[in-house]
PDB file of C-alpha atoms and ligand atoms in Angstrom:
ATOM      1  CA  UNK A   1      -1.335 -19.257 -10.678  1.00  0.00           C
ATOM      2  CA  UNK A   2      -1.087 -15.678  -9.918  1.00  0.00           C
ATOM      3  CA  UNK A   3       0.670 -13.668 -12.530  1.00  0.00           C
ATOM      4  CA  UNK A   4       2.739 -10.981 -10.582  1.00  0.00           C
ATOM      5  CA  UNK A   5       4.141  -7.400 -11.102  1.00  0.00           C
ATOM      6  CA  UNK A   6       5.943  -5.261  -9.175  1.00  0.00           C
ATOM      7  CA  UNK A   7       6.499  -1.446 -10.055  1.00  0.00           C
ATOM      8  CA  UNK A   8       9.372   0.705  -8.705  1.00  0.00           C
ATOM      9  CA  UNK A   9      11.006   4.219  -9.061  1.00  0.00           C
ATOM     10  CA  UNK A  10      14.599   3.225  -7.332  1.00  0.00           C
ATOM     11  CA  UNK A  11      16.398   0.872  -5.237  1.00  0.00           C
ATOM     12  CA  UNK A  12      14.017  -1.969  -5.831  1.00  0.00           C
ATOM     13  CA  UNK A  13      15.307  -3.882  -2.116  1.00  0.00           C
ATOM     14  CA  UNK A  14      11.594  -4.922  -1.561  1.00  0.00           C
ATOM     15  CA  UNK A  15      11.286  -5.844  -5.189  1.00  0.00           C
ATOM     16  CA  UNK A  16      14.658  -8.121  -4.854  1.00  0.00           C
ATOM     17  CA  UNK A  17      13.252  -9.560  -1.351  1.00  0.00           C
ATOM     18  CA  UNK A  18       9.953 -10.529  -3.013  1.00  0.00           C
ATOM     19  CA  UNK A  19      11.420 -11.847  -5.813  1.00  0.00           C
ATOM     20  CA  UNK A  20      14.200 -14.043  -3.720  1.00  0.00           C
ATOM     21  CA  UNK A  21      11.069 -14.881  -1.525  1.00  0.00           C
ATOM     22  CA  UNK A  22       8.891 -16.250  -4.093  1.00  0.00           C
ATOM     23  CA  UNK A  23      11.623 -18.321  -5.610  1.00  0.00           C
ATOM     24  CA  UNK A  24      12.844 -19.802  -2.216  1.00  0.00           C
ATOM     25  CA  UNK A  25       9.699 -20.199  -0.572  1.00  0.00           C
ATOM     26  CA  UNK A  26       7.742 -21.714  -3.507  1.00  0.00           C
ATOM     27  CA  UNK A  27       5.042 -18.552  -3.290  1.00  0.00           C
ATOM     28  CA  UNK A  28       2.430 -19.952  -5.552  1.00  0.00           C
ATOM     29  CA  UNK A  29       2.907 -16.822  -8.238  1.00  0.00           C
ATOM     30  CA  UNK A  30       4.986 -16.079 -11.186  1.00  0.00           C
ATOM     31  CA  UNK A  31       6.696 -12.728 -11.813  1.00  0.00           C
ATOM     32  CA  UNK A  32       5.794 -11.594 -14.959  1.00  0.00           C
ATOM     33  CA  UNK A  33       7.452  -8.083 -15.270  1.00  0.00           C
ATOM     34  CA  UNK A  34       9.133  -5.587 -13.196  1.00  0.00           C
ATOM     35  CA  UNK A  35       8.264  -1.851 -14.643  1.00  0.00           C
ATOM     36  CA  UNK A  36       9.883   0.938 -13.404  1.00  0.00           C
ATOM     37  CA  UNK A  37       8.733   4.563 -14.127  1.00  0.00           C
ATOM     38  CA  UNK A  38      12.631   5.757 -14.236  1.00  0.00           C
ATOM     39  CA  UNK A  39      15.149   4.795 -16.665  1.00  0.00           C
ATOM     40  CA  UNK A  40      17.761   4.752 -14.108  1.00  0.00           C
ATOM     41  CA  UNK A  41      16.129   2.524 -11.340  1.00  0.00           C
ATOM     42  CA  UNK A  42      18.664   0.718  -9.722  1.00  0.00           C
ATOM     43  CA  UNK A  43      16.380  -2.320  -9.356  1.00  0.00           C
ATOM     44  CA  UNK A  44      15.417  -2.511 -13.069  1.00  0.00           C
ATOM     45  CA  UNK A  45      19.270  -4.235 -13.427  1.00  0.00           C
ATOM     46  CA  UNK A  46      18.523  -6.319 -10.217  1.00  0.00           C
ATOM     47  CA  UNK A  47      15.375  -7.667 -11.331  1.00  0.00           C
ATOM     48  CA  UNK A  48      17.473  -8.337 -14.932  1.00  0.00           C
ATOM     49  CA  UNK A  49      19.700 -10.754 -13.034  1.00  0.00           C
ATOM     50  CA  UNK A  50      16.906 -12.354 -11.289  1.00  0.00           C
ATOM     51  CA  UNK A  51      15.657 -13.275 -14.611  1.00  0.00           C
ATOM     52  CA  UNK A  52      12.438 -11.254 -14.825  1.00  0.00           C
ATOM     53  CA  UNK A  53      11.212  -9.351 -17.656  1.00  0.00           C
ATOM     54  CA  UNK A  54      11.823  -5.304 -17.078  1.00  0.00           C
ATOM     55  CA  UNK A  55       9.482  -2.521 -18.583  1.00  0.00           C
ATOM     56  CA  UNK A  56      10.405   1.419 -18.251  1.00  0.00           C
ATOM     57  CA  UNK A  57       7.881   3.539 -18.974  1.00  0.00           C
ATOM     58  CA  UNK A  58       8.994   6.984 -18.440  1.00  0.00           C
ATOM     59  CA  UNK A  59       6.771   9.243 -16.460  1.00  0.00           C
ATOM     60  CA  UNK A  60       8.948  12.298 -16.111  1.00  0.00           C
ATOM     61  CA  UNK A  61       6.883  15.507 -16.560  1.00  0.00           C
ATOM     62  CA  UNK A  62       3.622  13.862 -16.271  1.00  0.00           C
ATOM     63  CA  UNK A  63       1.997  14.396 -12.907  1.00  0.00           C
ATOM     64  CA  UNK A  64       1.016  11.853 -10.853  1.00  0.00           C
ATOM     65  CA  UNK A  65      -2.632  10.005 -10.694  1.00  0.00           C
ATOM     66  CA  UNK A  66      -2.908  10.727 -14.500  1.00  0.00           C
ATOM     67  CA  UNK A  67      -4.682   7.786 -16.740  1.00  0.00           C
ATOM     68  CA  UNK A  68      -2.916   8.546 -19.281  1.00  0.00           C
ATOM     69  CA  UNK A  69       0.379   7.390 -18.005  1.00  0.00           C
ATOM     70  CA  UNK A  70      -1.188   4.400 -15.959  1.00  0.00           C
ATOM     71  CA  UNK A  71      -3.536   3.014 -19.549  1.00  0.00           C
ATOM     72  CA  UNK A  72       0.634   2.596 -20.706  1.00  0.00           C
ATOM     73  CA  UNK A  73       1.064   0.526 -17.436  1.00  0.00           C
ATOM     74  CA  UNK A  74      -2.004  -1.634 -18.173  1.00  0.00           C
ATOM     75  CA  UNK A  75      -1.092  -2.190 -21.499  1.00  0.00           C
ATOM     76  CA  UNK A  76       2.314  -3.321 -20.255  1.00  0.00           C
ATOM     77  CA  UNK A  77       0.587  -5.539 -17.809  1.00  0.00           C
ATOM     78  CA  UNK A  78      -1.530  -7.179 -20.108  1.00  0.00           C
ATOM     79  CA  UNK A  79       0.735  -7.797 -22.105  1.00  0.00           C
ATOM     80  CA  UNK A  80       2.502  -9.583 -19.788  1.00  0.00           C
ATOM     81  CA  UNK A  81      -0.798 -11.834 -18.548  1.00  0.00           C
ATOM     82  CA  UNK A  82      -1.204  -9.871 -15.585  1.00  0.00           C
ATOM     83  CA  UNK A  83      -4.663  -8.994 -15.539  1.00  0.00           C
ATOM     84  CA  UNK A  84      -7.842  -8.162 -13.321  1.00  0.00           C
ATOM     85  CA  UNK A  85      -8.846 -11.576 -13.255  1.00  0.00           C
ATOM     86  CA  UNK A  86      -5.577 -13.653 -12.349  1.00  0.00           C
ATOM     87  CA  UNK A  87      -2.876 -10.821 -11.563  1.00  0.00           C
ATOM     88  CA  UNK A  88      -1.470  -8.840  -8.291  1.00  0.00           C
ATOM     89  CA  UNK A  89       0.044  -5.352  -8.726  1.00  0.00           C
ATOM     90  CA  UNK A  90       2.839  -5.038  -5.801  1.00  0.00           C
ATOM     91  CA  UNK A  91       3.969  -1.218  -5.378  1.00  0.00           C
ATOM     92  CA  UNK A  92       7.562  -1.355  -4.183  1.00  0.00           C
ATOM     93  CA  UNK A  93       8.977   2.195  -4.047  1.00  0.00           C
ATOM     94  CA  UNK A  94       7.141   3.377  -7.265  1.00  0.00           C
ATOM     95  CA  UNK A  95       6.397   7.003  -6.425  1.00  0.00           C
ATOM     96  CA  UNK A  96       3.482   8.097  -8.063  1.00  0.00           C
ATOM     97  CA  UNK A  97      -0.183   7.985  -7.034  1.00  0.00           C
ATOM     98  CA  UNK A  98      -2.211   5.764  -9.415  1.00  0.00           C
ATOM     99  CA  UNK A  99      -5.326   7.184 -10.967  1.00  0.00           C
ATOM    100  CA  UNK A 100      -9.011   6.294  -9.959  1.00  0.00           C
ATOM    101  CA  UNK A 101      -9.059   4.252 -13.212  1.00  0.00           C
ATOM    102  CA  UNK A 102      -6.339   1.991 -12.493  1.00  0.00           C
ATOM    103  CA  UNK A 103      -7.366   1.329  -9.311  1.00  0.00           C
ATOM    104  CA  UNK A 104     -10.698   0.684  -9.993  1.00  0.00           C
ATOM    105  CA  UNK A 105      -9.427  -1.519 -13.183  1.00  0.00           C
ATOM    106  CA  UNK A 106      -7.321  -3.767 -10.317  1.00  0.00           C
ATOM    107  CA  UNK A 107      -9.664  -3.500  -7.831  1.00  0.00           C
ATOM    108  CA  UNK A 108      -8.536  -5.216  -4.732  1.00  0.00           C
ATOM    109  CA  UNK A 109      -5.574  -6.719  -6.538  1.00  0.00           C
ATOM    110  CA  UNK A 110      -3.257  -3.676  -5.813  1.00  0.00           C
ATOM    111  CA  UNK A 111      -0.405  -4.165  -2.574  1.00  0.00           C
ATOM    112  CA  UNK A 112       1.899  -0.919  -1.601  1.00  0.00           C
ATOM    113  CA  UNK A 113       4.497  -0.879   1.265  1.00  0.00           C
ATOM    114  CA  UNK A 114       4.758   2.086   3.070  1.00  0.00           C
ATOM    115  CA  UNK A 115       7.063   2.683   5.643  1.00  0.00           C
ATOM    116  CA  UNK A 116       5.196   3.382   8.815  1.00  0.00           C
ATOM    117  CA  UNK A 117       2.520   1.930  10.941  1.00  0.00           C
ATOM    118  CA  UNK A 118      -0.514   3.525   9.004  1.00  0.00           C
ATOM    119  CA  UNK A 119      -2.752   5.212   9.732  1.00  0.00           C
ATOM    120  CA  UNK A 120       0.310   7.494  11.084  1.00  0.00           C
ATOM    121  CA  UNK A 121       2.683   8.854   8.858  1.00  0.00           C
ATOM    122  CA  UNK A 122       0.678   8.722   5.246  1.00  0.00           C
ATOM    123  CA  UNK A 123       2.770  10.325   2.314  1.00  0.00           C
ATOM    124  CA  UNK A 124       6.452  11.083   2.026  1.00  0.00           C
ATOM    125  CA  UNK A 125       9.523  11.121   4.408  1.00  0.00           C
ATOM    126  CA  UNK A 126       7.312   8.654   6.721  1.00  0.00           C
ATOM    127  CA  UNK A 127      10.654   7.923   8.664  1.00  0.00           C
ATOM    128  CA  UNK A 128      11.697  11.362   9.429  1.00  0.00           C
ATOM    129  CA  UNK A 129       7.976  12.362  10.147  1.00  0.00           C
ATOM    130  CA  UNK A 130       8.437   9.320  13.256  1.00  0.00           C
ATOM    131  CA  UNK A 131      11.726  10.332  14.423  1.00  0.00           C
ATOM    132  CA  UNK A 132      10.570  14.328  14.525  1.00  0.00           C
ATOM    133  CA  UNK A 133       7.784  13.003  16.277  1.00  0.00           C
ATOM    134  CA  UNK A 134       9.191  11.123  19.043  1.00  0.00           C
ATOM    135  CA  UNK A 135       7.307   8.418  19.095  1.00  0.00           C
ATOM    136  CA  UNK A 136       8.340   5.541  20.560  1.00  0.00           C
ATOM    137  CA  UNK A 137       7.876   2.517  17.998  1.00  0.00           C
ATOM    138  CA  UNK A 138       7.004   2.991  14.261  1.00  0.00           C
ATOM    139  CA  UNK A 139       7.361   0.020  11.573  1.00  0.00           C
ATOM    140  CA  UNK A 140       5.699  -0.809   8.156  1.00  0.00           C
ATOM    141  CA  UNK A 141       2.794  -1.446   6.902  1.00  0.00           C
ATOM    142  CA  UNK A 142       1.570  -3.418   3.376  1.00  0.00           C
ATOM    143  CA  UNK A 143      -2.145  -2.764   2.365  1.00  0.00           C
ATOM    144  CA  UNK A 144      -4.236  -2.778  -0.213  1.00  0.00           C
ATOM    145  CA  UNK A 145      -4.260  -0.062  -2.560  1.00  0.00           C
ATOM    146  CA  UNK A 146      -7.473   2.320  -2.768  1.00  0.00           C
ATOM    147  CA  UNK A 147      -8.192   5.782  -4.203  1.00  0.00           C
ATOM    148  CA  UNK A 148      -6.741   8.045  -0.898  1.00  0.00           C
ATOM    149  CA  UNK A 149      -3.203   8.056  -0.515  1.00  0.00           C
ATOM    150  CA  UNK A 150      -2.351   5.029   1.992  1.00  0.00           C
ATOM    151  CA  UNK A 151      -5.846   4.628   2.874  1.00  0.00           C
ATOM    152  CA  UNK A 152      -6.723   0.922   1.562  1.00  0.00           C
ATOM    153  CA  UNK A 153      -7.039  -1.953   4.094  1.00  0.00           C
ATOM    154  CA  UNK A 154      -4.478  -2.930   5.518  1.00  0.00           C
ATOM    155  CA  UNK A 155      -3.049  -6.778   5.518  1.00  0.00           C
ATOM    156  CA  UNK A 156      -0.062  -6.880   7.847  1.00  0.00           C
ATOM    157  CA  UNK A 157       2.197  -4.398   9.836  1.00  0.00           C
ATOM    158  CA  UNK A 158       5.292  -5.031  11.806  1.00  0.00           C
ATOM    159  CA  UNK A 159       6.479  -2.808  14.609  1.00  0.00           C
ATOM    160  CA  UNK A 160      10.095  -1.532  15.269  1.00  0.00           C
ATOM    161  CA  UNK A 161      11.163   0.306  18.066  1.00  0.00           C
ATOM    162  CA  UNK A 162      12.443   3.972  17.740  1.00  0.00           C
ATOM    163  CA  UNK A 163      15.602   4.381  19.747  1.00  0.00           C
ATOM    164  CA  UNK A 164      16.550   8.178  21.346  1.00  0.00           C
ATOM    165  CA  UNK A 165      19.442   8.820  19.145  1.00  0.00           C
ATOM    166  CA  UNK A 166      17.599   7.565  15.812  1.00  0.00           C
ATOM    167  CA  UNK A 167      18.360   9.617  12.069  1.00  0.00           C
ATOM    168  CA  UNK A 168      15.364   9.097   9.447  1.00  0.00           C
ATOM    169  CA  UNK A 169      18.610   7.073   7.801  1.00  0.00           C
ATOM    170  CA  UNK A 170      19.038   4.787  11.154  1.00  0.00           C
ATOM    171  CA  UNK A 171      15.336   4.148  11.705  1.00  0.00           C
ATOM    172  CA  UNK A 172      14.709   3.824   7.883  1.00  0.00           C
ATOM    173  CA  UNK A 173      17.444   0.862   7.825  1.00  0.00           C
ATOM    174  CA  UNK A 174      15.616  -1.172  10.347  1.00  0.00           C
ATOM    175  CA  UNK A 175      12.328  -0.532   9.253  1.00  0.00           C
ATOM    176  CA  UNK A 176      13.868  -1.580   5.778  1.00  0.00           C
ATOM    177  CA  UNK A 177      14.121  -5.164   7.198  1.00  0.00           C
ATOM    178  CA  UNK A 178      11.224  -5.503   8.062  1.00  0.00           C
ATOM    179  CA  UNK A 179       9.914  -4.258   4.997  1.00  0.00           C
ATOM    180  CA  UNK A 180      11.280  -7.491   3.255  1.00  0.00           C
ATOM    181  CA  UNK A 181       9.560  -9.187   6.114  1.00  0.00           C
ATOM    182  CA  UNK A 182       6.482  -8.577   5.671  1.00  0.00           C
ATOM    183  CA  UNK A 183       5.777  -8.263   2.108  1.00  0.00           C
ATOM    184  CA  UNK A 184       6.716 -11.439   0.638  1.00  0.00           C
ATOM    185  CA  UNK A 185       4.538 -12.572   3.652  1.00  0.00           C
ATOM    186  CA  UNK A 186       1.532 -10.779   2.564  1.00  0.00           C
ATOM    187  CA  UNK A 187       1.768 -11.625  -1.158  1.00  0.00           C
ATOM    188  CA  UNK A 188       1.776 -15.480  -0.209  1.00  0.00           C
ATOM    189  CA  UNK A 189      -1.554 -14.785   1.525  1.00  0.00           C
ATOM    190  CA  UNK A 190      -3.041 -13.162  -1.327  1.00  0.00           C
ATOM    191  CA  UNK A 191      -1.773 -16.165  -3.338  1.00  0.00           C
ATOM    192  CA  UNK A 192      -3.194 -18.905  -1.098  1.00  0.00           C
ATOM    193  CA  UNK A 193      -6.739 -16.981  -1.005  1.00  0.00           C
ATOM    194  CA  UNK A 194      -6.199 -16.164   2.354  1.00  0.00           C
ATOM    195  CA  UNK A 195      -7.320 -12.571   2.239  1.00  0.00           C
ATOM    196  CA  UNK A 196     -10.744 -11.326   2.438  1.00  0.00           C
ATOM    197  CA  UNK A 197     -11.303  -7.444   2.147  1.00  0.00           C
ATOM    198  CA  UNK A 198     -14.206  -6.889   4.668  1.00  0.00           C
TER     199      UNK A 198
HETATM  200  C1  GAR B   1      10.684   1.615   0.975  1.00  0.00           C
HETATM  201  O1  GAR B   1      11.115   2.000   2.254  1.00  0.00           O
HETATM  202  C2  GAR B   1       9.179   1.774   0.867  1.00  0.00           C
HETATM  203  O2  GAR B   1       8.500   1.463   2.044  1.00  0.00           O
HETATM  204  C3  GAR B   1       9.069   3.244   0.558  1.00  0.00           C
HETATM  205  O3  GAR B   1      10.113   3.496  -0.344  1.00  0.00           O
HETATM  206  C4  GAR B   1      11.176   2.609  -0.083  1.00  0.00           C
HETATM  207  C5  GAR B   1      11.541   1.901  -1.371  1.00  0.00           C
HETATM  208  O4  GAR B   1      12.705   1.147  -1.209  1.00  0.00           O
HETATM  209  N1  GAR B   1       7.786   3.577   0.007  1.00  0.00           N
HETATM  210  C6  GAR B   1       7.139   4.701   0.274  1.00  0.00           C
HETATM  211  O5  GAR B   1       7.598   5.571   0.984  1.00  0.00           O
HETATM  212  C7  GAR B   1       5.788   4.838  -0.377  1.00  0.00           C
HETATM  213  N2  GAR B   1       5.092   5.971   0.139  1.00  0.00           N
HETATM  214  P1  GAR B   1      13.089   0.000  -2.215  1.00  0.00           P
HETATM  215  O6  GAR B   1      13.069   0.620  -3.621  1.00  0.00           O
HETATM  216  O7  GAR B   1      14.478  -0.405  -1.823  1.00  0.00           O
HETATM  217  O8  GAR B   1      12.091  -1.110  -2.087  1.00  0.00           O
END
């Protein structure tokens, strides 16, 4: 069995989807922690009620990428049985980049959701970036984790169309859905051995 942790900043909606997913769909993993980099996640009380374990491991004032910080998330991890050989790291809102060393520590066993149909719209305010656009559809994406910033392969995407009189809120809300969509999807891949990184 796959040991599985998720890491988030805020909200934690993709966090509560995965974690309602994998107990109503029988995904063959088990959630082993929930860490959150801010104290005042709103998920971290979500994933509480769920009955997961919850880690914060305060990052403010440390900048992002540092391995430092992310040798506190391994220890966390391991501590917790999730580990290069049987684990999966899902990124769910957590808003830092990882370091080199983490990733190459969890090689291939990393998962973020980003919220656009990558390769458009890398990095921050991907909604907004679609709507100032104009283009026509935009969606989500959930890949693998690498060392550029939402570079890693990707493992599925859904599309949503982009209406004329879309806000970033508006076209966030229904890419949001599928958001929950897909990454419970793509985390019961990884756990079946379905994925191959090519
Ligand atoms: C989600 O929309 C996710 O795709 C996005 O942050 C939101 C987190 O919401 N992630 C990124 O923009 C990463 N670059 P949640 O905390 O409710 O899951």
């Amino acid at each position: 069995m796959i040991n599985l942790a998720i890491l988030i900043s805020g909200r934690g909606s993709n966090m509560e989807a995965i974690l309602k997913s994998v107990k109503k769909n029988k995904i063959p993993v088990k959630p082993a922690v929930v860490i959150s980099n801010k104290p005042d996640a709103k998920g971290i009380k979500i994933a509480q009620k769920l009955g997961v374990k919850t880690v914060i491991i305060e990052s403010s004032g440390i900048k992002g990428g540092s391995w430092d910080y992310d040798k506190k998330i391994v220890s966390v991890l391991e501590k917790y049985g999730v580990t290069p050989k049987n684990g999966l790291v899902c990124l769910a809102g957590f808003m830092r980049i990882m370091s080199p060393e983490f990733i190459r520590h969890f090689k291939g066993r990393i998962m973020n959701i980003h919220p656009a149909i990558l390769p458009s719209f890398p990095g921050l305010h991907s909604q907004r970036q679609a709507v100032e656009y104009g283009v026509k559809y935009s969606g989500c994406t959930v890949h693998f984790v690498d060392e550029g910033v939402d570079t890693g392969p990707i493992i599925l995407q859904a599309v949503v169309k982009v209406k004329n009189n879309d806000t970033e809120e508006s076209l966030s809300k229904r890419i949001l859905i599928q958001e929950h969509k897909i990454y419970p999807k793509a985390i019961n891949l990884f756990a079946e051995g379905k994925i191959k990184i090519k």
